[in-house]
Amino acid sequence: MSAQSKERPRITKQQQLFSSLANNALVGVAIIQNNRFSFVNRQFAQLVGYERNQLLKMGQVHTVCANYDSILEQFVLGQKELLIEDQFTHFSGRKVDVEVCFIRTHYDETAAHVLFVLDISQRKESERSAQIAALVYENTGEAIVVTDENGLVVDVNPAFSEITGYELPEIVGRSMNILSSGRHSTSFYRKMWQQLRTTGRWQGDLWNRRKNGEDYAERLNISTCYNEDGSVYRRIGLFFDVTTHKEREEDIWRQANYDHLTELPNRQLFQKRLQQAMQEADEHNKAFALIFLDLDLFKDVNDTFGHDVGDLLLREAARRLLSCVRGESDTVARIGGDEFTVIVTNVADQQIVNRICEDILQAIAQPYYLGDGMATVSASIGITMYPEDAADASELLKNADMAMYGAKDSGRNQYCYFIPAMSEAIQARMMFSESLQRAIDENQFILYYQPIVDMRTGQVVKYEALIRWQHPELGLVPPSEYIPFAEDSGLIVGIGNWVFKAVLEQAKTWYEEGREQFISLNVSPAQFYTDGVKADDWISSIKEAGVPTQMIVIEITERLLLENNPVITHILQQFREAGLRIALDDFGTGFSSLTYLKRYPIDIIKIDQSFVRNLASESEDLALCEAMIVMAKKLGLEVIAEGVEGPEQEKLLLEAGCALGQGYLYSRPVTVQDLDHWALERKRNAIKSNTNDPIMTGPFPTKTYMV
């Protein structure tokens, strides 16, 4: 028997052994001979997605191993093994990351390459993910800080250093407390760590401090990595700088909740604090006092020194009020004009309230040195107790307000507690409010019109619309008796809307008759403050009615312009841009009138009747009127003199350059039905001027139409 014949059984056994081992191996095994698969195990077939017989029948290995030829070229002379990473092509067409050990050998007496293949797709994906994570870590704009289980810094990314100013060597191994700004309480951090220990996560906004000492706001998200035993391995914090956003939010919130003049809480924040005080009092079974404060004779200060000086006094009064209360536990608020409120919490003894009120009276009464002048005011204080006097916020405020008026009625510069008898007055106010609301609902109002005359010709050029209340029992009620109440109660919005619609309806009627008469309507400051003036809606209504916008004049007072409110400026500008005209009523009575003309879109000034009433040659009033007229003309403004009651006033105003007048010399306010009668009577009573031009002048001829 030849040596070859003796060797074959041994080789066969080796092949059988190899096949058995290969078929049970945990890695893919394949044998390539002459660029074809001559053997593949189950794992290899599964790895590339083929059946074993499909691989054995495959014409060439390149379908699966596209780089086979280039791999073979990597074998150097005499090298029998080669370990590489490659990509095989799966039956589906996708690429499979593999690690392959190529072995040069002989199989069945023929040169062969044995492949041991390990699927490393998951590892490669992890590597790629790690690479991406590293890129993100290094290049993201979001700061990342890694701490150990004790909160000591392990690592930070470049964004962390950019935001905080701390480089890694400066902060590694240190507590994150190094960034603390001191703005947050101990309880804030205690709650944060309690949540972290419970859930492993925390997110929120907080203020920290940069290395340079500058505070900044960050939006922070903390997550936790755990060991297999559940212990903390790492905590990862991600944050970004939101300082600008937080400052903007704080500015907006402060503007919405604080009075810009005194920097005290405004009415809105006061209401929130009042509700909070009621809730805390209920929870802890305690009482609190609500103080309502009004400055006595403050109007005299404004009239004497001007509103700028009045503003200085209000700021100083606010400062004095703060000095009389018990720090942060009590709230001092300005709710409007010269009205302030104080919430005195946790009142165990009424003497606490008495002492605070006495301190307030003494502090407010001290002289105010304002610029070059000195002013004095006093305070009238009303007090109501919770829960003794009322169970809701609105009732408390009404009670305190009523008690304050009780202090005024008793001589001012004192305080007065609310007593139940005062509720009768409140009931009366409520009944009046209901009656006024009914008047709005039932259309009990009527408009009267007072002509505005060109004093040179006697021709009517405009009308001022004036509202009257036709009460079913009381008859005609003048505005002075209900408008202030309507402003205080908010009913002025409904009344103002009624006036606008009535004026628009009358303007439409005249326009359709070919009479393009200008009509001015008075708009209360309270309408603006309560969002009762919808410029867009009003302008749309005028256009829908087909009325030229220039026929409508919006008449306002200086009181509206005192606070330099950008919202009010925007509304007035909307009216102006739409073609409506803006008239400033009672001009000259305010200290800052000239400022208003520069700051706001004013078209017309109406000289207050207080300057016209006593007009005489060489009088101080005449000098003031002349100055106002000259100034208005320089600014391109139209001038109307109010309260013209006699020919002498008319003559002096004309000589001063004022062409338009309004007053009893021409007509009292009359109904629209009586306007034609009035015009007819004036024509009949027309007189001749020195130039023989017909001038319609003189008072309304009959009392039939007077109001």
XYZ file of C-alpha atoms in Angstrom:
707
model
C 0.000 0.000 0.000
C 1.385 3.375 -1.006
C 2.139 6.114 1.498
C -0.579 8.290 -0.089
C -3.146 5.592 0.407
C -2.129 5.238 4.025
C -2.356 9.036 4.582
C -5.881 9.479 3.173
C -7.802 7.938 6.081
C -5.964 10.231 8.466
C -6.778 13.281 6.352
C -10.389 12.234 6.095
C -10.626 11.964 9.875
C -9.044 15.398 10.242
C -11.569 16.838 7.790
C -14.390 15.250 9.670
C -13.031 16.654 12.917
C -12.655 20.102 11.353
C -16.201 19.976 9.991
C -17.568 19.002 13.373
C -15.685 21.766 15.146
C -16.526 24.360 12.522
C -20.213 23.534 12.494
C -20.372 23.980 16.240
C -18.205 27.059 16.466
C -19.645 30.322 17.771
C -18.039 32.277 14.957
C -18.509 32.126 11.241
C -16.185 29.721 9.476
C -15.664 29.405 5.735
C -13.149 27.811 3.383
C -12.376 29.443 0.044
C -10.758 27.522 -2.757
C -10.371 28.870 -6.279
C -12.456 31.946 -5.414
C -15.418 29.782 -4.364
C -16.791 28.695 -1.041
C -16.056 25.059 -0.470
C -17.237 25.059 3.141
C -19.341 27.355 5.321
C -20.768 26.767 8.743
C -24.203 27.723 9.985
C -22.966 30.850 11.785
C -21.291 32.177 8.646
C -24.454 31.610 6.587
C -26.576 33.394 9.202
C -24.116 36.269 9.371
C -24.419 37.012 5.615
C -28.093 36.009 5.306
C -27.761 33.096 2.866
C -28.562 29.408 3.009
C -25.421 27.233 3.206
C -26.111 25.528 -0.123
C -26.593 28.963 -1.743
C -23.097 29.956 -0.661
C -21.557 26.696 -1.859
C -23.195 27.077 -5.264
C -22.156 30.752 -5.523
C -19.983 31.403 -8.563
C -17.452 33.505 -6.661
C -16.887 34.814 -3.194
C -16.859 38.476 -4.275
C -20.660 38.600 -3.916
C -20.140 38.338 -0.176
C -16.503 39.394 0.239
C -16.064 42.190 -2.290
C -12.527 43.001 -1.140
C -11.231 39.413 -1.313
C -8.578 40.081 -3.953
C -7.201 43.170 -2.230
C -7.072 41.263 1.063
C -4.986 38.526 -0.498
C -2.548 41.138 -1.711
C -1.910 42.100 1.897
C -0.300 38.730 2.610
C 3.465 39.112 2.578
C 5.808 36.393 1.514
C 5.694 33.470 3.878
C 2.799 34.907 5.929
C 0.174 32.328 6.785
C -2.292 34.401 8.890
C -3.886 37.796 8.446
C -6.275 39.538 10.830
C -8.294 42.412 9.369
C -11.552 44.356 9.713
C -13.759 44.408 6.652
C -17.358 44.643 5.508
C -19.225 41.672 4.043
C -22.295 42.093 1.888
C -25.474 40.686 3.401
C -28.113 38.969 1.252
C -30.319 42.066 1.827
C -27.635 44.313 0.391
C -26.626 45.962 3.662
C -23.034 45.951 4.858
C -21.995 43.883 7.856
C -18.950 44.957 9.862
C -16.743 41.907 10.506
C -13.370 40.963 11.923
C -11.778 38.190 9.799
C -8.851 35.932 10.435
C -7.504 34.610 7.104
C -5.364 31.435 7.306
C -3.404 30.029 4.362
C -3.563 26.238 4.357
C -4.487 23.174 2.348
C -7.834 21.547 2.430
C -8.495 18.274 0.688
C -4.986 18.511 -0.779
C -5.844 21.872 -2.397
C -4.662 25.360 -1.484
C -7.286 27.082 0.582
C -8.045 30.093 2.777
C -9.841 29.412 6.011
C -11.874 32.364 7.280
C -12.843 32.821 10.901
C -15.425 35.637 10.898
C -16.724 37.615 13.886
C -19.670 40.020 13.575
C -18.483 43.331 15.045
C -21.413 45.484 13.821
C -22.517 46.324 17.336
C -18.984 47.209 18.391
C -18.450 49.391 15.319
C -21.783 51.093 15.885
C -20.772 51.746 19.477
C -17.469 53.166 18.287
C -19.193 55.405 15.797
C -21.683 56.505 18.457
C -18.806 57.200 20.803
C -17.097 59.277 18.128
C -20.281 61.250 17.534
C -20.780 61.691 21.277
C -17.193 62.928 21.613
C -17.737 65.422 18.803
C -20.977 66.621 20.376
C -19.357 66.798 23.815
C -16.526 68.923 22.519
C -18.428 71.143 20.101
C -21.972 71.589 21.482
C -22.981 75.003 22.737
C -24.651 73.345 25.727
C -22.499 73.095 28.823
C -21.859 69.578 30.180
C -20.504 68.756 33.619
C -19.883 65.250 34.986
C -19.688 64.702 38.744
C -19.140 61.677 40.944
C -21.588 60.335 43.466
C -20.506 63.040 45.959
C -21.086 65.908 43.554
C -17.405 66.520 42.846
C -16.533 67.517 39.288
C -14.976 64.778 37.139
C -15.093 66.414 33.713
C -16.485 69.451 31.875
C -16.723 70.298 28.193
C -15.483 73.502 26.498
C -18.979 75.071 26.567
C -18.952 74.790 30.369
C -15.706 76.741 30.518
C -17.031 79.332 28.080
C -20.189 79.960 30.131
C -18.728 79.798 33.655
C -15.156 80.979 33.026
C -13.716 77.915 34.833
C -11.311 75.639 32.944
C -11.206 71.919 33.748
C -8.017 72.022 35.903
C -9.571 74.792 38.019
C -12.747 72.927 38.849
C -12.030 69.192 38.654
C -12.397 67.547 42.050
C -14.327 70.547 43.442
C -17.965 70.832 44.399
C -20.422 72.561 42.109
C -21.107 74.885 45.036
C -18.302 76.984 43.625
C -20.875 78.362 41.157
C -23.488 79.290 43.770
C -24.849 82.839 43.435
C -26.517 82.952 46.825
C -29.879 83.814 45.231
C -31.531 80.535 46.162
C -32.500 79.396 49.614
C -31.292 76.287 51.394
C -34.727 74.759 50.936
C -34.413 75.190 47.155
C -31.287 73.003 47.055
C -32.734 70.592 49.593
C -35.722 69.941 47.314
C -33.399 69.563 44.304
C -31.295 66.864 45.984
C -34.359 65.136 47.370
C -35.737 64.765 43.848
C -32.348 63.635 42.500
C -32.042 60.920 45.115
C -35.627 59.803 44.541
C -35.892 59.901 40.741
C -32.320 60.377 39.544
C -33.382 63.459 37.551
C -33.951 67.185 38.074
C -34.576 70.040 35.718
C -35.244 73.716 36.211
C -33.838 77.230 36.101
C -31.404 78.650 38.619
C -29.004 81.535 39.048
C -25.283 80.781 39.328
C -22.148 82.930 39.368
C -19.329 83.008 36.825
C -15.653 83.064 37.768
C -15.610 86.855 37.185
C -18.341 87.355 39.791
C -21.147 87.974 37.323
C -24.464 86.252 37.986
C -26.091 84.327 35.166
C -29.216 82.235 34.710
C -29.011 78.658 33.440
C -31.597 76.094 32.383
C -30.255 72.874 33.939
C -31.066 69.207 33.359
C -29.421 66.621 35.655
C -29.497 62.860 35.063
C -27.846 59.995 36.945
C -25.822 56.938 35.844
C -25.913 53.952 38.203
C -23.630 51.018 38.953
C -24.943 47.478 38.675
C -25.608 47.444 42.405
C -27.798 50.529 42.088
C -25.307 52.942 43.592
C -24.595 56.244 41.896
C -21.747 56.172 39.398
C -21.988 59.613 37.782
C -24.324 62.571 37.602
C -24.422 64.495 34.323
C -25.585 68.076 34.170
C -26.473 69.796 30.908
C -27.272 73.515 30.877
C -27.290 76.596 28.696
C -27.215 80.309 29.465
C -30.708 81.864 29.615
C -29.678 85.118 31.304
C -31.010 87.394 28.573
C -34.271 85.437 28.421
C -34.715 85.486 32.209
C -33.906 89.186 32.435
C -36.433 89.885 29.688
C -39.019 87.751 31.496
C -38.295 89.546 34.766
C -38.570 92.945 33.077
C -41.910 92.013 31.511
C -43.174 90.593 34.802
C -42.004 93.653 36.723
C -43.601 96.026 34.231
C -46.854 94.090 34.543
C -46.790 93.901 38.347
C -44.998 97.021 39.612
C -45.819 100.695 39.395
C -43.187 102.366 37.233
C -43.248 105.618 39.232
C -42.958 104.374 42.830
C -41.647 100.833 42.115
C -44.316 99.520 44.480
C -46.578 96.600 43.579
C -49.394 97.788 41.308
C -53.081 96.912 41.465
C -52.550 93.593 39.679
C -49.858 92.351 42.071
C -51.766 93.787 45.028
C -54.770 91.610 44.089
C -52.525 88.532 43.995
C -50.979 89.387 47.378
C -54.436 89.975 48.835
C -55.648 86.554 47.674
C -52.473 84.990 49.080
C -52.989 86.736 52.423
C -56.575 85.443 52.600
C -55.448 81.886 51.850
C -52.687 81.941 54.473
C -55.023 83.475 57.039
C -57.549 80.686 56.431
C -54.899 77.951 56.634
C -53.363 79.224 59.879
C -56.541 80.661 61.432
C -55.083 84.172 61.654
C -56.302 87.676 60.844
C -54.876 90.445 58.705
C -55.684 94.097 58.078
C -56.210 95.855 54.761
C -55.352 99.550 54.841
C -56.582 101.927 52.142
C -54.695 105.224 52.021
C -55.370 108.439 50.100
C -53.193 111.584 50.159
C -55.137 114.648 51.289
C -54.793 117.810 49.168
C -52.489 116.107 46.688
C -54.402 117.704 43.815
C -53.402 121.112 45.159
C -49.736 120.102 44.897
C -50.223 119.066 41.266
C -52.109 122.267 40.450
C -49.543 124.477 42.211
C -46.235 122.855 41.330
C -47.110 120.682 38.342
C -47.302 116.945 37.794
C -43.541 116.444 37.709
C -43.268 117.728 41.271
C -46.338 115.677 42.164
C -44.555 112.579 40.880
C -41.579 113.359 43.121
C -43.924 113.606 46.092
C -45.543 110.263 45.283
C -42.150 108.553 45.105
C -41.141 110.036 48.459
C -44.506 109.088 50.008
C -43.996 105.508 48.793
C -40.571 105.414 50.431
C -42.024 106.686 53.716
C -44.807 104.100 53.622
C -42.275 101.305 53.235
C -40.427 102.558 56.304
C -43.589 102.160 58.402
C -44.345 98.480 57.734
C -42.739 95.239 58.894
C -40.394 94.401 56.041
C -41.359 91.674 53.565
C -44.233 90.315 55.651
C -46.416 93.333 54.774
C -47.241 94.625 51.300
C -47.390 98.278 50.270
C -48.960 98.891 46.846
C -49.962 101.829 44.699
C -53.290 101.103 43.045
C -53.680 104.375 41.206
C -53.149 108.148 41.425
C -52.475 109.037 45.064
C -54.129 105.879 46.415
C -52.095 103.264 48.258
C -52.905 100.022 50.048
C -51.115 98.155 52.831
C -51.676 94.500 53.710
C -50.691 93.917 57.338
C -50.436 90.159 57.844
C -50.597 88.047 61.000
C -52.436 90.571 63.169
C -52.658 89.076 66.635
C -53.381 92.431 68.263
C -55.173 95.459 66.784
C -52.537 97.640 68.417
C -50.124 96.482 65.685
C -52.381 98.039 63.043
C -52.911 101.203 65.112
C -49.169 101.690 65.524
C -48.527 101.245 61.790
C -51.295 103.719 60.912
C -49.989 106.278 63.421
C -46.493 105.915 61.974
C -47.898 106.395 58.473
C -49.812 109.540 59.448
C -46.723 111.031 61.057
C -44.414 110.092 58.176
C -46.716 111.336 55.416
C -47.361 114.654 57.184
C -43.668 115.634 57.248
C -42.745 118.394 54.761
C -41.651 117.376 51.269
C -38.671 119.286 49.904
C -39.081 118.940 46.173
C -36.561 120.848 44.129
C -36.785 124.517 45.035
C -40.168 124.203 46.705
C -41.758 122.613 49.741
C -45.111 120.894 49.942
C -47.145 119.280 52.695
C -49.899 116.702 52.494
C -51.619 114.417 54.937
C -53.223 111.007 54.711
C -56.713 109.639 55.235
C -56.627 105.964 56.136
C -59.380 103.343 56.042
C -58.948 99.938 57.690
C -60.860 96.689 57.352
C -60.125 93.339 58.998
C -60.165 89.838 57.551
C -62.070 87.617 58.155
C -64.141 89.740 60.536
C -65.445 92.316 58.029
C -65.673 90.415 54.728
C -65.049 87.053 53.100
C -63.858 88.075 49.630
C -61.249 90.417 48.194
C -63.565 92.855 46.410
C -65.664 93.343 49.538
C -62.545 93.945 51.623
C -61.351 96.634 49.235
C -64.783 98.284 49.228
C -64.842 98.264 53.012
C -61.383 99.812 53.289
C -62.284 102.418 50.661
C -65.459 103.327 52.506
C -63.579 103.563 55.812
C -61.051 105.879 54.139
C -63.837 108.230 53.073
C -65.072 108.094 56.636
C -61.639 109.374 57.731
C -61.837 112.174 55.153
C -65.322 113.135 56.274
C -64.044 113.284 59.856
C -61.439 115.914 59.025
C -58.604 114.040 57.240
C -55.157 113.168 58.608
C -56.544 110.255 60.631
C -57.465 106.603 60.371
C -60.861 104.997 60.591
C -61.940 101.367 60.928
C -64.758 99.961 58.843
C -68.041 99.496 60.691
C -71.128 97.665 59.378
C -73.111 100.914 59.154
C -70.855 101.932 56.291
C -72.247 99.072 54.263
C -75.406 101.104 53.730
C -73.369 103.493 51.650
C -71.916 100.521 49.805
C -75.417 99.230 49.136
C -76.376 102.616 47.795
C -73.369 102.545 45.463
C -74.343 99.057 44.322
C -77.884 100.185 43.591
C -76.531 103.135 41.649
C -74.237 100.781 39.734
C -77.172 98.545 38.850
C -79.191 101.561 37.747
C -76.337 102.783 35.563
C -75.870 99.325 34.059
C -79.579 99.236 33.304
C -79.233 102.601 31.584
C -76.566 101.108 29.316
C -78.646 98.015 28.586
C -81.876 99.965 27.983
C -80.310 102.792 25.973
C -81.342 105.536 28.394
C -78.634 107.901 27.164
C -78.897 110.694 24.634
C -76.279 112.869 22.972
C -76.372 116.647 23.052
C -74.253 118.672 20.689
C -72.543 121.992 21.367
C -71.457 123.910 18.270
C -67.885 125.053 17.758
C -67.974 128.300 15.805
C -65.585 130.152 13.530
C -65.662 133.458 15.391
C -64.648 135.346 12.239
C -67.740 134.300 10.278
C -70.121 132.831 12.792
C -70.219 129.578 10.841
C -70.408 126.261 12.689
C -67.362 124.136 11.861
C -67.573 121.372 14.447
C -69.732 119.888 17.165
C -68.765 118.423 20.509
C -70.903 115.433 21.497
C -71.920 115.499 25.180
C -73.721 112.594 26.832
C -76.815 112.969 29.032
C -78.652 110.321 31.063
C -82.440 110.320 30.603
C -83.356 108.595 33.844
C -86.953 107.279 33.754
C -87.684 108.706 37.228
C -85.086 111.390 37.887
C -85.204 112.957 34.431
C -82.083 114.378 32.809
C -78.966 113.508 34.857
C -75.820 115.560 34.066
C -72.545 113.687 33.463
C -70.891 115.131 36.576
C -73.236 113.017 38.722
C -72.447 109.628 37.185
C -69.284 109.741 35.036
C -66.851 109.682 38.037
C -68.717 106.699 39.437
C -68.708 105.009 36.026
C -64.942 105.503 35.815
C -64.387 104.024 39.267
C -66.689 101.058 38.652
C -65.550 100.217 35.125
C -68.978 100.974 33.619
C -67.348 103.770 31.651
C -66.329 101.186 29.044
C -69.953 100.390 28.161
C -70.908 104.067 28.218
C -67.912 104.995 26.068
C -68.771 102.358 23.483
C -72.363 103.648 23.385
C -71.132 107.208 22.804
C -68.831 106.106 19.984
C -71.615 104.180 18.214
C -74.089 107.064 18.616
C -71.580 109.601 17.302
C -70.735 107.343 14.359
C -74.418 106.899 13.539
C -74.991 110.671 13.586
C -71.862 111.294 11.490
C -73.119 108.776 8.936
C -76.539 110.497 8.757
C -74.966 113.920 8.219
C -72.498 112.609 5.671
C -75.253 110.947 3.659
C -77.138 114.277 3.745
C -74.108 116.000 2.271
C -73.079 117.629 5.573
C -69.485 116.720 6.395
C -69.625 117.982 9.991
C -66.733 117.303 12.351
C -67.805 115.675 15.632
C -65.597 115.352 18.686
C -66.302 112.786 21.376
C -64.787 112.770 24.837
C -62.878 109.625 25.762
C -62.212 109.104 29.469
C -58.742 108.053 30.667
C -60.484 105.202 32.457
C -61.537 103.807 29.054
C -57.902 103.535 28.042
C -56.780 102.104 31.394
C -59.460 99.377 31.297
C -58.758 98.414 27.693
C -62.060 100.001 26.706
C -60.643 101.732 23.629
C -60.156 99.237 20.800
C -58.524 101.380 18.125
C -58.663 98.669 15.459
C -62.360 98.004 16.100
C -63.273 101.704 16.145
C -61.398 102.418 12.927
C -62.981 99.396 11.218
C -66.461 100.522 12.321
C -65.902 104.009 10.877
C -64.774 102.599 7.552
C -67.662 100.101 7.434
C -70.108 102.966 8.020
C -68.653 104.773 4.992
C -67.797 107.847 7.058
C -64.551 109.761 6.363
C -62.298 109.237 9.354
C -61.431 112.945 9.495
C -65.018 113.663 10.587
C -64.282 112.043 13.981
C -62.221 113.853 16.617
C -61.006 111.989 19.714
C -61.013 114.411 22.639
C -58.777 113.538 25.601
C -57.486 115.267 28.742
C -54.025 115.708 30.180
C -54.861 113.198 32.897
C -54.573 110.432 30.291
C -51.046 111.476 29.372
C -49.522 111.762 32.831
C -47.877 108.321 32.950
C -46.263 108.312 29.489
C -47.787 104.900 28.814
C -46.495 103.407 25.509
C -49.799 101.536 25.031
C -51.760 104.801 25.092
C -49.245 106.402 22.733
C -49.713 103.488 20.317
C -53.526 103.777 20.393
C -53.401 107.517 19.716
C -50.929 106.944 16.902
C -53.272 104.343 15.380
C -56.100 106.905 15.370
C -53.845 109.559 13.850
C -52.564 107.221 11.099
C -56.145 106.237 10.233
C -57.094 109.891 9.678
C -58.833 110.707 12.973
C -57.802 113.872 14.780
C -56.755 114.133 18.425
C -57.845 117.083 20.556
C -56.339 117.890 23.974
C -59.071 119.277 26.233
C -58.579 121.666 29.190
C -55.220 122.771 27.802
C -53.128 124.954 30.075
C -54.288 123.538 33.386
C -51.381 121.085 33.612
C -47.755 121.875 34.326
C -46.441 119.638 31.569
C -48.677 120.686 28.695
C -45.775 121.581 26.417
C -44.252 118.155 26.959
C -47.452 116.494 25.853
C -47.507 118.422 22.587
C -44.041 117.142 21.790
C -44.555 113.568 22.978
C -48.044 112.708 21.673
C -49.829 112.990 18.282
C -51.970 116.045 19.146
C -53.785 117.998 16.394
C -56.004 120.391 18.361
C -55.711 122.170 21.695
C -58.747 123.481 23.542
C -57.884 126.402 25.827
C -59.504 125.703 29.173
C -62.440 127.928 30.068
C -60.677 128.967 33.297
C -58.444 131.196 31.126
C -61.318 132.462 28.948
C -63.957 133.099 31.621
C -62.319 136.252 33.046
C -60.649 137.389 29.845
C -60.036 141.140 29.807
C -57.648 143.634 28.210
C -54.153 143.544 29.678
C -55.120 140.717 32.008
C -52.855 137.859 32.950
C -55.355 135.422 31.437
C -55.155 137.264 28.110
C -51.364 137.092 28.145
C -51.520 133.366 28.797
C -54.078 132.845 26.020
C -51.975 134.824 23.580
C -48.905 132.756 24.481
C -50.789 129.473 23.997
C -52.223 130.604 20.651
C -48.814 131.704 19.316
C -47.218 128.475 20.476
C -49.956 126.360 18.894
C -49.621 128.144 15.572
C -45.845 127.624 15.617
C -46.489 123.909 16.098
C -49.145 123.781 13.384
C -51.956 123.030 15.850
C -55.557 124.164 15.680
C -56.839 126.193 18.664
C -60.353 126.216 20.137
C -61.269 128.521 23.031
C -63.748 127.025 25.514
C -66.200 128.949 27.667
C -66.782 131.938 25.366
C -69.743 133.651 26.996
C -69.581 137.291 25.863
C -68.705 139.457 22.868
C -65.725 140.986 24.684
C -64.121 137.576 25.126
C -64.782 136.836 21.453
C -63.186 140.124 20.380
C -60.030 139.600 22.479
C -59.617 136.013 21.271
C -59.926 137.080 17.636
C -57.343 139.808 18.179
C -55.056 137.212 19.765
C -55.332 135.034 16.667
C -57.800 132.401 17.882
C -60.413 131.667 15.229
C -62.572 128.972 16.853
C -64.727 129.354 19.926
C -67.179 127.287 21.944
C -69.501 128.474 24.673
C -72.838 129.902 25.764
C -72.335 132.975 23.577
C -73.264 130.741 20.690
C -75.228 127.897 22.215
C -75.648 125.605 25.113
C -75.536 121.882 24.276
C -78.748 120.910 22.444
C -80.235 117.758 20.976
C -79.612 116.965 17.331
C -83.311 117.656 16.638
C -82.912 121.200 17.987
C -79.778 122.026 16.012
C -81.790 122.979 12.925
C -84.021 125.238 15.022
C -80.968 126.844 16.494
C -79.371 127.462 13.110
C -82.595 128.982 11.774
C -82.936 131.332 14.734
C -79.314 132.464 14.338
C -79.878 133.348 10.721
C -82.913 135.398 11.654
C -80.962 137.208 14.336
C -77.853 137.723 12.216
C -76.155 141.072 12.763
C -73.666 143.101 10.782
C -69.975 143.492 11.590
C -67.927 146.679 11.064
C -67.021 145.370 7.605
C -70.680 144.757 6.795
C -70.076 140.988 6.574
C -72.936 138.964 7.982
C -71.849 137.258 11.165
C -74.111 134.838 12.960
C -73.371 135.433 16.595
C -75.014 135.987 19.901
C -76.546 133.503 22.372
C -79.040 130.808 21.621
C -82.273 132.755 21.156
C -84.804 130.645 23.052
C -84.665 128.694 26.272
C -86.711 125.917 24.764
C -83.628 124.074 23.635
C -81.279 124.893 26.506
C -79.846 122.169 28.754
